[in-house]
Coordinates of C-alpha atoms in Angstrom, one line a residue:
M1 CA 0.0 0.0 0.0
M2 CA 1.5 3.3 -1.0
K3 CA 1.9 6.1 1.6
L4 CA -0.5 8.9 0.9
F5 CA 1.4 11.4 3.1
K6 CA 5.0 11.0 4.1
K7 CA 5.4 14.4 5.8
K8 CA 3.0 16.7 7.6
D9 CA 2.9 20.1 5.8
K10 CA 3.7 23.0 8.1
N11 CA 0.4 24.8 7.1
I12 CA -1.6 21.7 8.1
E13 CA 0.4 21.3 11.3
A14 CA -0.2 24.9 12.4
E15 CA -3.9 24.8 11.7
E16 CA -4.4 21.5 13.5
T17 CA -2.7 22.9 16.6
L18 CA -5.1 25.9 16.5
A19 CA -8.1 23.6 15.9
K20 CA -7.3 21.4 18.9
N21 CA -6.9 24.4 21.2
A22 CA -10.3 25.8 20.0
E23 CA -12.3 22.6 19.7
S24 CA -13.7 22.4 23.3
A25 CA -14.7 26.0 23.5
K26 CA -16.2 26.0 20.0
T27 CA -18.3 22.9 20.7
A28 CA -19.6 24.4 23.9
A29 CA -20.4 27.7 22.4
E30 CA -22.1 26.4 19.3
G31 CA -25.4 24.7 20.1
K32 CA -27.2 25.1 16.8
T33 CA -25.7 22.2 14.8
V34 CA -28.0 19.5 13.6
A35 CA -26.6 16.4 11.8
D36 CA -28.6 16.0 8.7
G37 CA -29.4 12.3 8.9
K38 CA -31.6 11.0 6.2
A39 CA -32.9 13.8 4.0
T40 CA -36.0 13.1 2.0
A41 CA -36.6 14.2 -1.6
D42 CA -38.5 17.3 -0.5
G43 CA -36.2 18.2 2.5
K44 CA -39.0 17.7 5.1
N45 CA -36.6 16.5 7.8
A46 CA -34.5 19.7 7.7
G47 CA -34.5 21.7 10.9
A48 CA -36.0 25.2 10.9
A49 CA -33.6 28.0 10.1
Q50 CA -34.8 30.0 13.2
E51 CA -34.4 27.2 15.8
T52 CA -32.7 28.2 19.0
K53 CA -30.2 26.3 21.1
E54 CA -33.0 25.1 23.4
D55 CA -34.9 23.7 20.4
V56 CA -32.0 21.4 19.3
P57 CA -32.2 18.0 20.9
E58 CA -29.0 16.7 22.7
T59 CA -29.2 13.3 20.9
I60 CA -30.0 11.9 17.5
V61 CA -30.9 8.4 16.3
C62 CA -28.5 7.0 13.7
P63 CA -30.5 5.8 10.7
K64 CA -28.1 3.0 10.0
C65 CA -27.4 1.3 13.4
G66 CA -30.5 2.7 15.2
K67 CA -28.5 3.8 18.2
T68 CA -29.0 7.1 20.0
V69 CA -25.9 9.1 19.8
L70 CA -24.8 12.4 21.2
K71 CA -24.9 15.2 18.6
S72 CA -22.0 17.1 20.1
V73 CA -19.8 14.0 19.7
V74 CA -21.1 13.3 16.2
K75 CA -20.2 16.8 15.3
Q76 CA -16.6 16.3 16.7
H77 CA -16.4 13.2 14.5
K78 CA -17.2 15.3 11.3
Y79 CA -20.8 14.2 11.4
V80 CA -19.9 10.5 11.3
C81 CA -21.6 8.1 13.7
Y82 CA -19.1 7.0 16.3
E83 CA -21.0 3.7 16.8
C84 CA -21.2 2.4 13.2
N85 CA -19.3 4.9 11.0
Y86 CA -22.4 6.0 9.2
Y87 CA -21.9 9.3 7.2
F88 CA -24.6 11.8 8.0
R89 CA -25.3 14.3 5.3
V90 CA -23.7 17.7 6.0
R91 CA -25.3 21.1 5.7
A92 CA -23.6 23.5 3.3
K93 CA -22.4 25.9 6.1
N94 CA -20.9 23.0 8.1
R95 CA -19.2 21.5 5.1
I96 CA -17.6 24.9 4.3
R97 CA -16.5 25.2 7.9
M98 CA -15.0 21.7 7.8
V99 CA -12.8 22.3 4.8
S100 CA -12.2 26.1 4.6
D101 CA -9.8 28.1 6.7
K102 CA -11.5 30.1 9.4
E103 CA -13.5 33.0 8.1
A104 CA -12.0 32.6 4.6
F105 CA -15.2 31.8 2.7
E106 CA -16.5 34.6 0.5
P107 CA -19.9 33.7 -1.0
W108 CA -20.6 34.5 -4.7
F109 CA -23.8 35.1 -6.6
T110 CA -26.1 35.5 -3.6
E111 CA -28.3 37.9 -5.6
L112 CA -29.6 35.1 -7.9
T113 CA -33.3 34.3 -7.3
T114 CA -35.3 31.3 -8.3
G115 CA -38.0 31.7 -10.9
N116 CA -40.7 29.4 -12.3
P117 CA -39.7 28.8 -15.9
L118 CA -42.6 26.3 -16.6
N119 CA -45.2 28.1 -14.4
F120 CA -45.4 24.9 -12.5
P121 CA -48.3 24.9 -10.0
E122 CA -47.3 25.8 -6.4
Y123 CA -43.6 25.8 -7.3
E124 CA -43.0 29.3 -5.9
E125 CA -44.7 28.4 -2.6
K126 CA -42.6 25.3 -2.3
I127 CA -39.4 27.2 -2.9
A128 CA -40.5 29.8 -0.3
K129 CA -41.2 27.2 2.3
T130 CA -37.9 25.4 1.6
Q131 CA -36.0 28.7 1.9
E132 CA -37.7 29.5 5.2
K133 CA -37.1 26.0 6.6
T134 CA -33.4 25.7 5.6
G135 CA -32.2 29.3 5.6
L136 CA -30.8 28.8 2.1
S137 CA -31.8 30.8 -1.0
E138 CA -31.1 27.8 -3.2
G139 CA -29.6 24.3 -3.3
I140 CA -25.9 25.3 -3.6
V141 CA -23.7 27.7 -1.7
I142 CA -20.6 28.7 -3.8
G143 CA -17.8 31.2 -3.5
K144 CA -14.1 31.7 -3.0
T145 CA -12.1 30.4 0.0
K146 CA -8.7 29.2 1.2
I147 CA -7.7 25.7 2.2
Y148 CA -4.6 25.8 4.4
G149 CA -3.8 29.0 2.6
E150 CA -4.5 27.8 -1.0
D151 CA -7.0 29.9 -2.9
T152 CA -9.9 28.0 -4.5
V153 CA -13.5 28.2 -5.6
L154 CA -15.6 26.0 -3.3
G155 CA -19.2 25.0 -3.9
V156 CA -21.4 22.8 -1.7
I157 CA -24.8 21.4 -2.7
D158 CA -27.1 21.1 0.3
S159 CA -29.5 18.1 0.1
R160 CA -32.0 19.8 2.4
F161 CA -33.0 22.1 -0.5
M162 CA -35.3 19.9 -2.6
M163 CA -32.8 17.1 -2.4
G164 CA -30.1 19.2 -4.0
S165 CA -31.8 19.0 -7.3
M166 CA -30.4 21.1 -10.1
G167 CA -32.7 23.8 -11.2
H168 CA -31.7 26.8 -13.3
V169 CA -30.2 28.8 -10.4
V170 CA -28.1 25.9 -9.2
G171 CA -26.9 25.5 -12.8
E172 CA -26.3 29.3 -13.1
K173 CA -24.3 29.5 -9.9
I174 CA -22.0 26.6 -11.0
T175 CA -21.6 27.9 -14.5
S176 CA -20.8 31.4 -13.3
A177 CA -18.4 30.0 -10.8
F178 CA -16.5 28.2 -13.5
E179 CA -16.4 31.3 -15.6
R180 CA -15.2 33.5 -12.8
A181 CA -12.6 30.9 -11.8
T182 CA -11.3 30.8 -15.3
E183 CA -10.9 34.6 -15.3
E184 CA -9.2 34.6 -11.9
R185 CA -7.1 31.5 -12.7
L186 CA -8.5 29.6 -9.7
P187 CA -9.2 25.8 -9.2
V188 CA -12.7 24.7 -8.5
I189 CA -13.9 22.2 -5.8
L190 CA -17.5 21.1 -5.8
F191 CA -19.2 18.9 -3.1
C192 CA -21.9 17.1 -5.0
C193 CA -25.0 15.8 -3.3
S194 CA -28.1 15.6 -5.5
G195 CA -31.1 13.6 -6.6
G196 CA -30.6 15.0 -10.1
A197 CA -32.6 17.3 -12.2
R198 CA -35.4 19.4 -10.7
M199 CA -38.7 18.0 -12.0
Q200 CA -40.6 21.3 -11.5
E201 CA -38.3 23.0 -14.0
G202 CA -38.5 20.2 -16.6
I203 CA -36.5 20.8 -19.8
I204 CA -34.9 24.0 -18.4
S205 CA -33.3 21.8 -15.7
L206 CA -32.1 19.4 -18.3
M207 CA -30.3 22.3 -20.1
Q208 CA -28.3 22.9 -17.0
M209 CA -26.4 19.7 -17.7
A210 CA -25.1 21.0 -21.0
K211 CA -24.5 24.5 -19.6
T212 CA -22.4 23.4 -16.6
S213 CA -20.4 20.9 -18.7
A214 CA -19.5 23.5 -21.2
A215 CA -18.3 25.8 -18.5
A216 CA -16.2 23.0 -17.0
K217 CA -14.7 22.4 -20.4
R218 CA -13.6 26.0 -20.8
H219 CA -12.1 26.0 -17.3
S220 CA -10.2 22.8 -18.2
E221 CA -8.9 24.1 -21.5
A222 CA -7.5 27.1 -19.6
G223 CA -5.3 24.5 -17.8
L224 CA -7.1 24.8 -14.4
L225 CA -7.9 22.2 -11.8
Y226 CA -11.3 20.9 -11.1
V227 CA -12.0 18.4 -8.2
P228 CA -15.6 17.1 -7.6
V229 CA -16.2 15.4 -4.2
L230 CA -19.1 12.9 -4.6
T231 CA -21.2 12.5 -1.4
D232 CA -24.3 10.6 -0.7
P233 CA -26.3 10.7 -2.9
T234 CA -24.9 11.9 -6.3
T235 CA -27.3 10.8 -9.0
G236 CA -29.2 11.7 -12.1
G237 CA -28.3 14.8 -14.1
V238 CA -25.6 15.9 -11.7
T239 CA -23.8 12.6 -12.1
A240 CA -24.3 12.9 -15.9
S241 CA -22.7 16.3 -16.1
F242 CA -20.3 18.3 -13.9
A243 CA -20.0 15.7 -11.1
M244 CA -18.0 13.3 -13.3
L245 CA -15.9 15.7 -15.2
G246 CA -13.1 16.4 -12.7
D247 CA -9.4 16.1 -13.2
I248 CA -9.4 14.2 -9.9
I249 CA -12.7 12.8 -8.6
L250 CA -13.0 12.1 -4.9
A251 CA -15.8 10.3 -3.1
E252 CA -16.9 9.7 0.5
P253 CA -17.2 6.1 1.8
K254 CA -20.4 4.3 0.9
A255 CA -21.8 7.3 -1.0
L256 CA -24.5 6.4 -3.5
I257 CA -23.2 7.4 -7.0
G258 CA -25.0 6.7 -10.2
F259 CA -27.1 8.0 -13.1
A260 CA -30.3 6.0 -12.5
G261 CA -30.8 5.4 -8.8
P262 CA -31.4 1.8 -7.5
R263 CA -35.1 2.4 -7.0
V264 CA -35.5 3.8 -10.5
I265 CA -33.7 0.7 -11.9
E266 CA -35.7 -1.7 -9.9
Q267 CA -39.1 -0.1 -10.7
T268 CA -38.3 0.5 -14.4
I269 CA -36.9 -2.8 -15.5
G270 CA -37.5 -5.0 -12.4
Q271 CA -33.8 -5.8 -12.0
K272 CA -32.7 -6.7 -8.5
L273 CA -29.4 -5.1 -7.6
P274 CA -26.6 -6.6 -5.6
E275 CA -25.4 -5.3 -2.3
G276 CA -23.1 -2.3 -2.7
F277 CA -24.2 -1.5 -6.2
Q278 CA -23.4 2.1 -7.2
R279 CA -21.7 2.8 -3.9
A280 CA -18.4 4.7 -3.9
E281 CA -16.5 1.5 -3.5
F282 CA -18.3 0.1 -6.6
Q283 CA -17.4 3.2 -8.6
L284 CA -13.7 3.0 -7.5
E285 CA -13.5 -0.6 -8.6
H286 CA -15.1 0.2 -11.9
G287 CA -12.7 3.1 -12.7
F288 CA -14.9 6.2 -12.2
V289 CA -13.4 7.8 -9.1
D290 CA -9.8 8.4 -8.1
M291 CA -10.0 8.0 -4.4
I292 CA -12.3 7.3 -1.5
V293 CA -11.4 9.7 1.3
E294 CA -12.5 9.5 4.9
R295 CA -14.2 12.7 6.0
E296 CA -11.6 13.5 8.6
D297 CA -8.9 13.4 5.8
L298 CA -10.8 15.5 3.3
K299 CA -9.3 18.9 4.1
K300 CA -5.8 17.6 4.1
T301 CA -6.3 15.7 0.8
L302 CA -7.8 18.7 -0.9
Y303 CA -4.9 20.8 0.2
K304 CA -2.4 18.2 -1.1
I305 CA -4.1 18.2 -4.4
L306 CA -4.2 22.0 -4.6
R307 CA -0.6 22.3 -3.7
A308 CA 0.5 19.7 -6.3
H309 CA -1.2 21.8 -9.0
R310 CA 0.3 25.2 -8.3
P311 CA 1.5 26.7 -11.6
T312 CA 5.1 25.9 -12.4
T313 CA 7.6 26.7 -15.2
G314 CA 10.2 24.1 -16.2
Y315 CA 10.6 20.6 -14.9
A316 CA 13.4 21.0 -12.3
N317 CA 11.9 23.0 -9.5
F318 CA 13.8 21.2 -6.8
D319 CA 14.0 22.1 -3.2
P320 CA 17.4 23.9 -2.6
L321 CA 17.8 22.0 0.6
H322 CA 18.4 18.8 -1.4
S323 CA 21.0 20.4 -3.7
D324 CA 23.9 18.7 -1.8
D325 CA 22.3 15.3 -1.4
N326 CA 24.6 12.3 -1.9
Y327 CA 23.4 9.8 -4.4
E328 CA 26.4 7.4 -4.1
P329 CA 25.8 3.7 -3.3
T330 CA 26.7 2.5 0.2
E331 CA 30.1 1.0 0.8
L332 CA 28.5 -2.4 1.3
M333 CA 26.9 -2.2 -2.1
K334 CA 30.1 -1.1 -3.7
E335 CA 31.8 -4.1 -2.2
R336 CA 29.0 -6.4 -3.3
E337 CA 29.1 -5.1 -6.8
A338 CA 32.8 -5.7 -7.0
K339 CA 32.4 -9.3 -5.9
A340 CA 29.3 -10.1 -8.0
K341 CA 29.9 -12.3 -11.1
P342 CA 28.2 -11.1 -14.3
F343 CA 25.0 -12.9 -15.1
K344 CA 24.6 -15.0 -18.2
V345 CA 21.6 -14.2 -20.5
W346 CA 19.3 -16.9 -19.0
D347 CA 20.3 -15.9 -15.5
K348 CA 19.1 -12.4 -16.3
V349 CA 15.8 -13.7 -17.7
S350 CA 15.4 -15.6 -14.4
A351 CA 16.4 -12.6 -12.3
A352 CA 14.0 -10.3 -14.1
R353 CA 11.1 -12.8 -13.3
Q354 CA 11.8 -13.2 -9.6
I355 CA 8.8 -12.4 -7.3
K356 CA 11.2 -11.0 -4.7
R357 CA 12.8 -8.6 -7.2
L358 CA 12.3 -5.0 -6.2
A359 CA 9.0 -3.7 -7.7
S360 CA 7.9 -0.4 -9.1
V361 CA 6.2 0.6 -5.9
D362 CA 9.4 0.0 -4.0
Y363 CA 11.3 2.6 -6.1
M364 CA 8.3 4.9 -6.1
D365 CA 8.1 4.8 -2.3
Y366 CA 11.8 5.4 -1.9
I367 CA 12.5 8.0 -4.5
F368 CA 9.4 10.2 -4.3
D369 CA 7.6 12.1 -1.5
E370 CA 3.9 12.2 -0.8
F371 CA 2.8 9.8 -3.5
M372 CA -1.0 10.1 -4.0
E373 CA -2.4 7.1 -6.0
L374 CA -5.1 7.8 -8.5
H375 CA -7.4 5.2 -9.8
G376 CA -9.5 4.3 -12.8
D377 CA -9.7 4.7 -16.6
R378 CA -13.1 6.5 -16.4
Y379 CA -14.6 3.9 -18.8
F380 CA -14.8 0.5 -17.3
R381 CA -12.5 -0.5 -14.4
D382 CA -9.5 0.2 -12.3
D383 CA -6.7 -2.2 -13.3
P384 CA -4.5 -3.0 -10.2
A385 CA -1.7 -4.0 -12.6
I386 CA -1.0 -0.3 -13.2
V387 CA -0.2 1.9 -10.2
G388 CA -0.1 5.6 -10.9
G389 CA -0.5 9.0 -9.4
I390 CA 1.1 12.3 -8.4
A391 CA 4.3 12.7 -6.3
Y392 CA 7.2 15.0 -5.6
L393 CA 10.8 14.5 -6.7
D394 CA 12.6 16.7 -4.1
G395 CA 9.8 19.4 -4.5
Q396 CA 9.2 19.0 -8.3
P397 CA 5.7 17.6 -8.9
V398 CA 5.8 14.5 -11.2
T399 CA 3.3 12.0 -12.5
V400 CA 4.6 8.5 -11.7
I401 CA 3.2 5.3 -13.3
G402 CA 4.3 1.7 -12.7
V403 CA 3.4 -1.8 -13.7
H404 CA 3.1 -3.8 -10.5
K405 CA 3.3 -7.6 -10.6
G406 CA 2.6 -8.0 -6.8
K407 CA 4.6 -8.7 -3.7
D408 CA 3.3 -12.2 -2.8
L409 CA 1.1 -14.8 -4.5
E410 CA -2.1 -13.3 -3.3
D411 CA -1.0 -9.8 -4.5
C412 CA 0.2 -11.2 -7.8
A413 CA -3.2 -12.8 -8.5
K414 CA -4.9 -9.5 -7.6
R415 CA -2.7 -7.6 -10.0
N416 CA -2.9 -10.3 -12.8
Y417 CA 0.9 -10.9 -12.4
G418 CA 1.6 -7.5 -13.9
M419 CA -0.1 -8.2 -17.2
P420 CA -2.1 -5.0 -17.9
S421 CA -5.6 -5.1 -19.4
P422 CA -6.9 -2.4 -21.8
E423 CA -8.3 -0.4 -18.8
G424 CA -4.8 -0.3 -17.3
Y425 CA -3.3 1.2 -20.4
R426 CA -6.2 3.7 -20.5
K427 CA -5.7 4.6 -16.9
A428 CA -2.0 5.2 -17.6
L429 CA -2.9 7.4 -20.6
R430 CA -5.4 9.4 -18.6
L431 CA -2.8 10.2 -16.0
M432 CA -0.3 11.1 -18.7
K433 CA -2.7 13.5 -20.4
Q434 CA -3.4 15.0 -17.0
A435 CA 0.3 15.5 -16.4
E436 CA 0.5 17.2 -19.8
K437 CA -2.3 19.6 -18.8
F438 CA -0.6 20.6 -15.6
N439 CA 3.0 20.6 -17.0
R440 CA 4.2 17.7 -14.9
P441 CA 7.0 15.4 -16.2
I442 CA 6.2 11.7 -16.4
I443 CA 8.2 8.8 -15.1
T444 CA 7.2 5.2 -15.8
F445 CA 8.5 2.0 -14.2
V446 CA 8.0 -1.1 -16.5
N447 CA 8.0 -4.7 -15.4
T448 CA 5.6 -6.9 -17.3
S449 CA 5.8 -10.2 -19.3
G450 CA 3.3 -8.5 -21.6
A451 CA -0.2 -7.3 -22.0
Y452 CA -2.9 -9.7 -20.7
P453 CA -3.9 -12.0 -23.6
G454 CA -7.3 -13.1 -22.2
M455 CA -10.6 -13.1 -24.0
E456 CA -12.0 -10.2 -22.0
A457 CA -8.9 -8.1 -22.9
E458 CA -9.6 -8.7 -26.5
E459 CA -13.3 -7.9 -26.1
N460 CA -12.3 -4.6 -24.4
G461 CA -9.9 -3.6 -27.2
Q462 CA -6.4 -4.6 -26.0
G463 CA -4.8 -3.8 -29.4
E464 CA -6.5 -0.4 -29.6
A465 CA -5.5 0.5 -26.1
I466 CA -1.8 -0.2 -26.7
A467 CA -1.9 1.6 -30.1
R468 CA -3.6 4.6 -28.5
N469 CA -0.8 4.9 -25.9
L470 CA 1.9 4.8 -28.5
Y471 CA 0.1 7.4 -30.6
E472 CA -0.6 9.7 -27.7
M473 CA 2.7 9.4 -25.9
S474 CA 4.6 10.4 -29.0
G475 CA 2.8 13.8 -28.8
I476 CA 2.7 14.6 -25.1
K477 CA 4.4 17.9 -24.5
V478 CA 6.2 17.2 -21.2
P479 CA 9.3 15.1 -20.6
I480 CA 8.8 11.3 -20.4
L481 CA 11.4 9.1 -18.7
C482 CA 10.9 5.3 -18.9
L483 CA 12.7 2.8 -16.7
M484 CA 12.7 -1.0 -17.5
I485 CA 13.1 -2.5 -14.1
G486 CA 12.3 -6.2 -14.7
E487 CA 10.7 -7.9 -17.7
G488 CA 10.0 -5.7 -20.7
G489 CA 7.6 -7.9 -22.7
S490 CA 6.6 -6.9 -26.2
G491 CA 4.0 -4.2 -27.0
G492 CA 2.7 -4.5 -23.5
A493 CA 5.9 -2.9 -22.2
L494 CA 6.4 -0.6 -25.1
A495 CA 2.9 1.0 -24.4
L496 CA 4.5 2.6 -21.4
S497 CA 8.0 3.2 -22.8
V498 CA 7.7 5.9 -25.5
G499 CA 10.0 8.3 -23.7
N500 CA 12.5 11.0 -24.3
E501 CA 14.9 8.6 -22.6
V502 CA 14.6 4.9 -21.7
W503 CA 16.8 3.4 -19.0
M504 CA 17.2 -0.2 -18.2
M505 CA 18.4 -2.1 -15.1
E506 CA 21.4 -4.2 -15.7
N507 CA 19.7 -7.6 -15.2
A508 CA 16.4 -6.6 -16.8
T509 CA 15.2 -7.8 -20.2
Y510 CA 13.3 -6.1 -23.0
S511 CA 12.2 -8.1 -26.0
I512 CA 9.7 -8.6 -28.8
L513 CA 8.2 -11.5 -26.8
S514 CA 9.3 -14.1 -24.2
P515 CA 12.1 -16.5 -25.2
E516 CA 9.6 -19.4 -24.8
G517 CA 7.3 -17.7 -27.3
F518 CA 10.2 -16.8 -29.7
A519 CA 11.4 -20.5 -29.7
S520 CA 7.8 -21.8 -30.2
I521 CA 7.2 -19.5 -33.2
L522 CA 10.5 -19.8 -35.0
W523 CA 11.6 -23.3 -34.0
K524 CA 8.3 -24.9 -33.0
D525 CA 9.9 -25.9 -29.7
G526 CA 9.4 -23.9 -26.6
K527 CA 12.0 -25.9 -24.8
R528 CA 14.7 -24.1 -26.7
A529 CA 14.0 -20.9 -24.7
K530 CA 17.5 -20.6 -23.3
E531 CA 19.0 -20.9 -26.8
A532 CA 16.5 -18.3 -28.0
A533 CA 17.4 -15.9 -25.2
E534 CA 21.1 -16.0 -26.4
V535 CA 20.2 -14.8 -29.9
M536 CA 17.4 -12.3 -29.2
K537 CA 19.6 -9.5 -27.9
I538 CA 17.3 -8.8 -24.9
T539 CA 19.8 -7.7 -22.2
A540 CA 20.6 -4.2 -21.1
H541 CA 24.1 -4.3 -22.6
D542 CA 22.8 -5.6 -25.9
L543 CA 20.1 -2.9 -26.1
K544 CA 22.6 -0.2 -25.1
E545 CA 24.7 -1.1 -28.1
L546 CA 21.6 -1.0 -30.3
D547 CA 20.6 2.5 -28.9
V548 CA 17.3 1.1 -27.7
V549 CA 18.2 2.2 -24.2
D550 CA 20.1 5.3 -23.1
D551 CA 21.4 4.3 -19.7
I552 CA 22.1 1.1 -17.7
I553 CA 21.1 1.2 -14.0
P554 CA 23.5 -0.8 -11.8
E555 CA 22.0 -3.4 -9.5
F556 CA 25.0 -3.8 -7.1
G557 CA 24.8 -7.6 -7.2
G558 CA 21.0 -7.9 -7.3
A559 CA 17.8 -5.9 -7.1
D560 CA 16.8 -6.9 -3.6
E561 CA 15.9 -5.0 -0.4
D562 CA 19.5 -4.5 0.6
A563 CA 20.2 -2.7 -2.7
L564 CA 17.1 -0.5 -2.7
S565 CA 18.7 2.6 -1.3
S566 CA 21.7 2.4 -3.6
I567 CA 19.6 1.7 -6.7
G568 CA 17.1 4.3 -5.7
N569 CA 19.7 6.9 -5.2
Y570 CA 21.2 6.2 -8.6
M571 CA 17.8 6.6 -10.2
K572 CA 16.9 9.7 -8.2
G573 CA 20.2 11.6 -8.9
N574 CA 20.0 10.9 -12.6
M575 CA 16.3 11.7 -12.8
K576 CA 17.1 15.2 -11.5
K577 CA 19.8 15.5 -14.1
F578 CA 17.4 14.4 -16.8
L579 CA 14.8 16.9 -15.8
E580 CA 17.3 19.7 -15.6
K581 CA 18.4 18.9 -19.2
E582 CA 14.8 18.6 -20.5
S583 CA 13.9 22.0 -18.8
K584 CA 16.2 23.7 -21.3
L585 CA 14.1 22.5 -24.2
T586 CA 10.9 24.0 -25.6
K587 CA 7.9 21.8 -25.9
D588 CA 8.4 21.5 -29.6
Q589 CA 12.0 20.4 -29.0
L590 CA 10.8 17.8 -26.5
L591 CA 8.6 16.3 -29.1
E592 CA 11.2 16.4 -31.8
E593 CA 13.7 14.7 -29.4
R594 CA 11.2 11.9 -28.7
Y595 CA 10.3 11.5 -32.4
K596 CA 13.9 11.3 -33.5
R597 CA 14.7 8.7 -30.8
F598 CA 12.3 6.2 -32.4
R599 CA 12.6 7.5 -35.9
K600 CA 16.2 6.2 -36.2
F601 CA 15.1 2.6 -35.9

């Protein structure tokens, strides 16, 4: 499991100290907080806006476990039941308080008022009653704020207002916020909680889906960050528009997320749905969200994302404190390297295949800080064979992607022994395009016997997925560095290896296919694999002579746990040199360098 945060940021640490000092007094002084519980479609369970401290009950019944819990303690737990971990729905003002810096929120577009575009009977009366009951003018509160000092636009949909349905004012506020954020070069964070379109506004509500999506597109094309946070429930037209269009999509645990809700599905086509269907965990597995984040970690996670997306120029913005770092191997590894006997070709084939060989995640964890793993291809599934996300290389944000075979037999089975499926390659490409948008260099770690050859992979377009990666990687306008760290099997490896430079570990292999497959095809005898390995030119030294790889990474006697720091330091020091070199090139020169690298073959 990758570490989400290696270090505690000083901004976070300072605010947490202040928060701890103020928590007791704040809880005692603030008696007007009601956990939302189960909101109904018309918001009838919402507390009156004018209620006093005496009107608020001291306890609340959890709708999941049925236990009576203290409201003050639930509030301290970020509106999470301390008995069963049930997530209560959160009012807009409380959500803003939970993720914004103190007194930092500046509301926008408060002057907008709700009309009745279809002259729907009694709609104005219903709006007026909802406004009086909730103290809200409409279903979303949106404005500018700071999260640990980072400026952002923040919007929160409140389910108490007609189940957070998207009428024309909700759509107008979101669209206007994207437009203003584009003008002011600000990221956007939206907490989504909605039953979908507002029925009383009919086709006008439907038009909000296109309007908000178009505004999100313009914001994205300006190179700006958008992060939706999907809470319970996020359904209907909201799911089918702005909620699923983020650069990074977060979700709260167990949140209901889908287009047609379970009740609609069951009543429309009579289909009985399995347990957990459309929940956040289902969406993560199926590739539609990047992370599920516990509520207590949301503010920190949002800050980390905002910080990683600060505008930068060049690709070598390293922390000066690391300028004198030593990347030399340890004396023990120098001695081990001197005593090590060179491997024969078949020995290298065997070494590359060892389950105990250092994996991509080992190097990623050692070399980079604050790795944040992102999930999913946004089409079908999250492929565990591909691990990717955002990290820092001594202060420089980078996108890191690795093929991961697994660390034990159970893990290997889960990750399909490092044989990516089409959705794995599509996830990798999504992360690479995201890196290009935010001017982050890309570093890949490749260790795969090849792309998964199963029937489902072919049904889902394995060939197209590999071809698309080759096509798109050739034109990505940020530096790409590719490291062959184990097996480099055929097109499945090449799909992550179209880089400005390709490095290879000294006992890794890189070939058109496995020696067994080569012998079977050419000689009709897979048992001649050792003989095939000798003639295929698959070792690092062979490929360096052929100019297929640019550098050979020493293993100091073997890529095991003892060698991790020495190998990792070699990689890290040379990665920084690579990025310093690439920073001197224009984007067009980067592309030309990459094109010529492969054109010469």
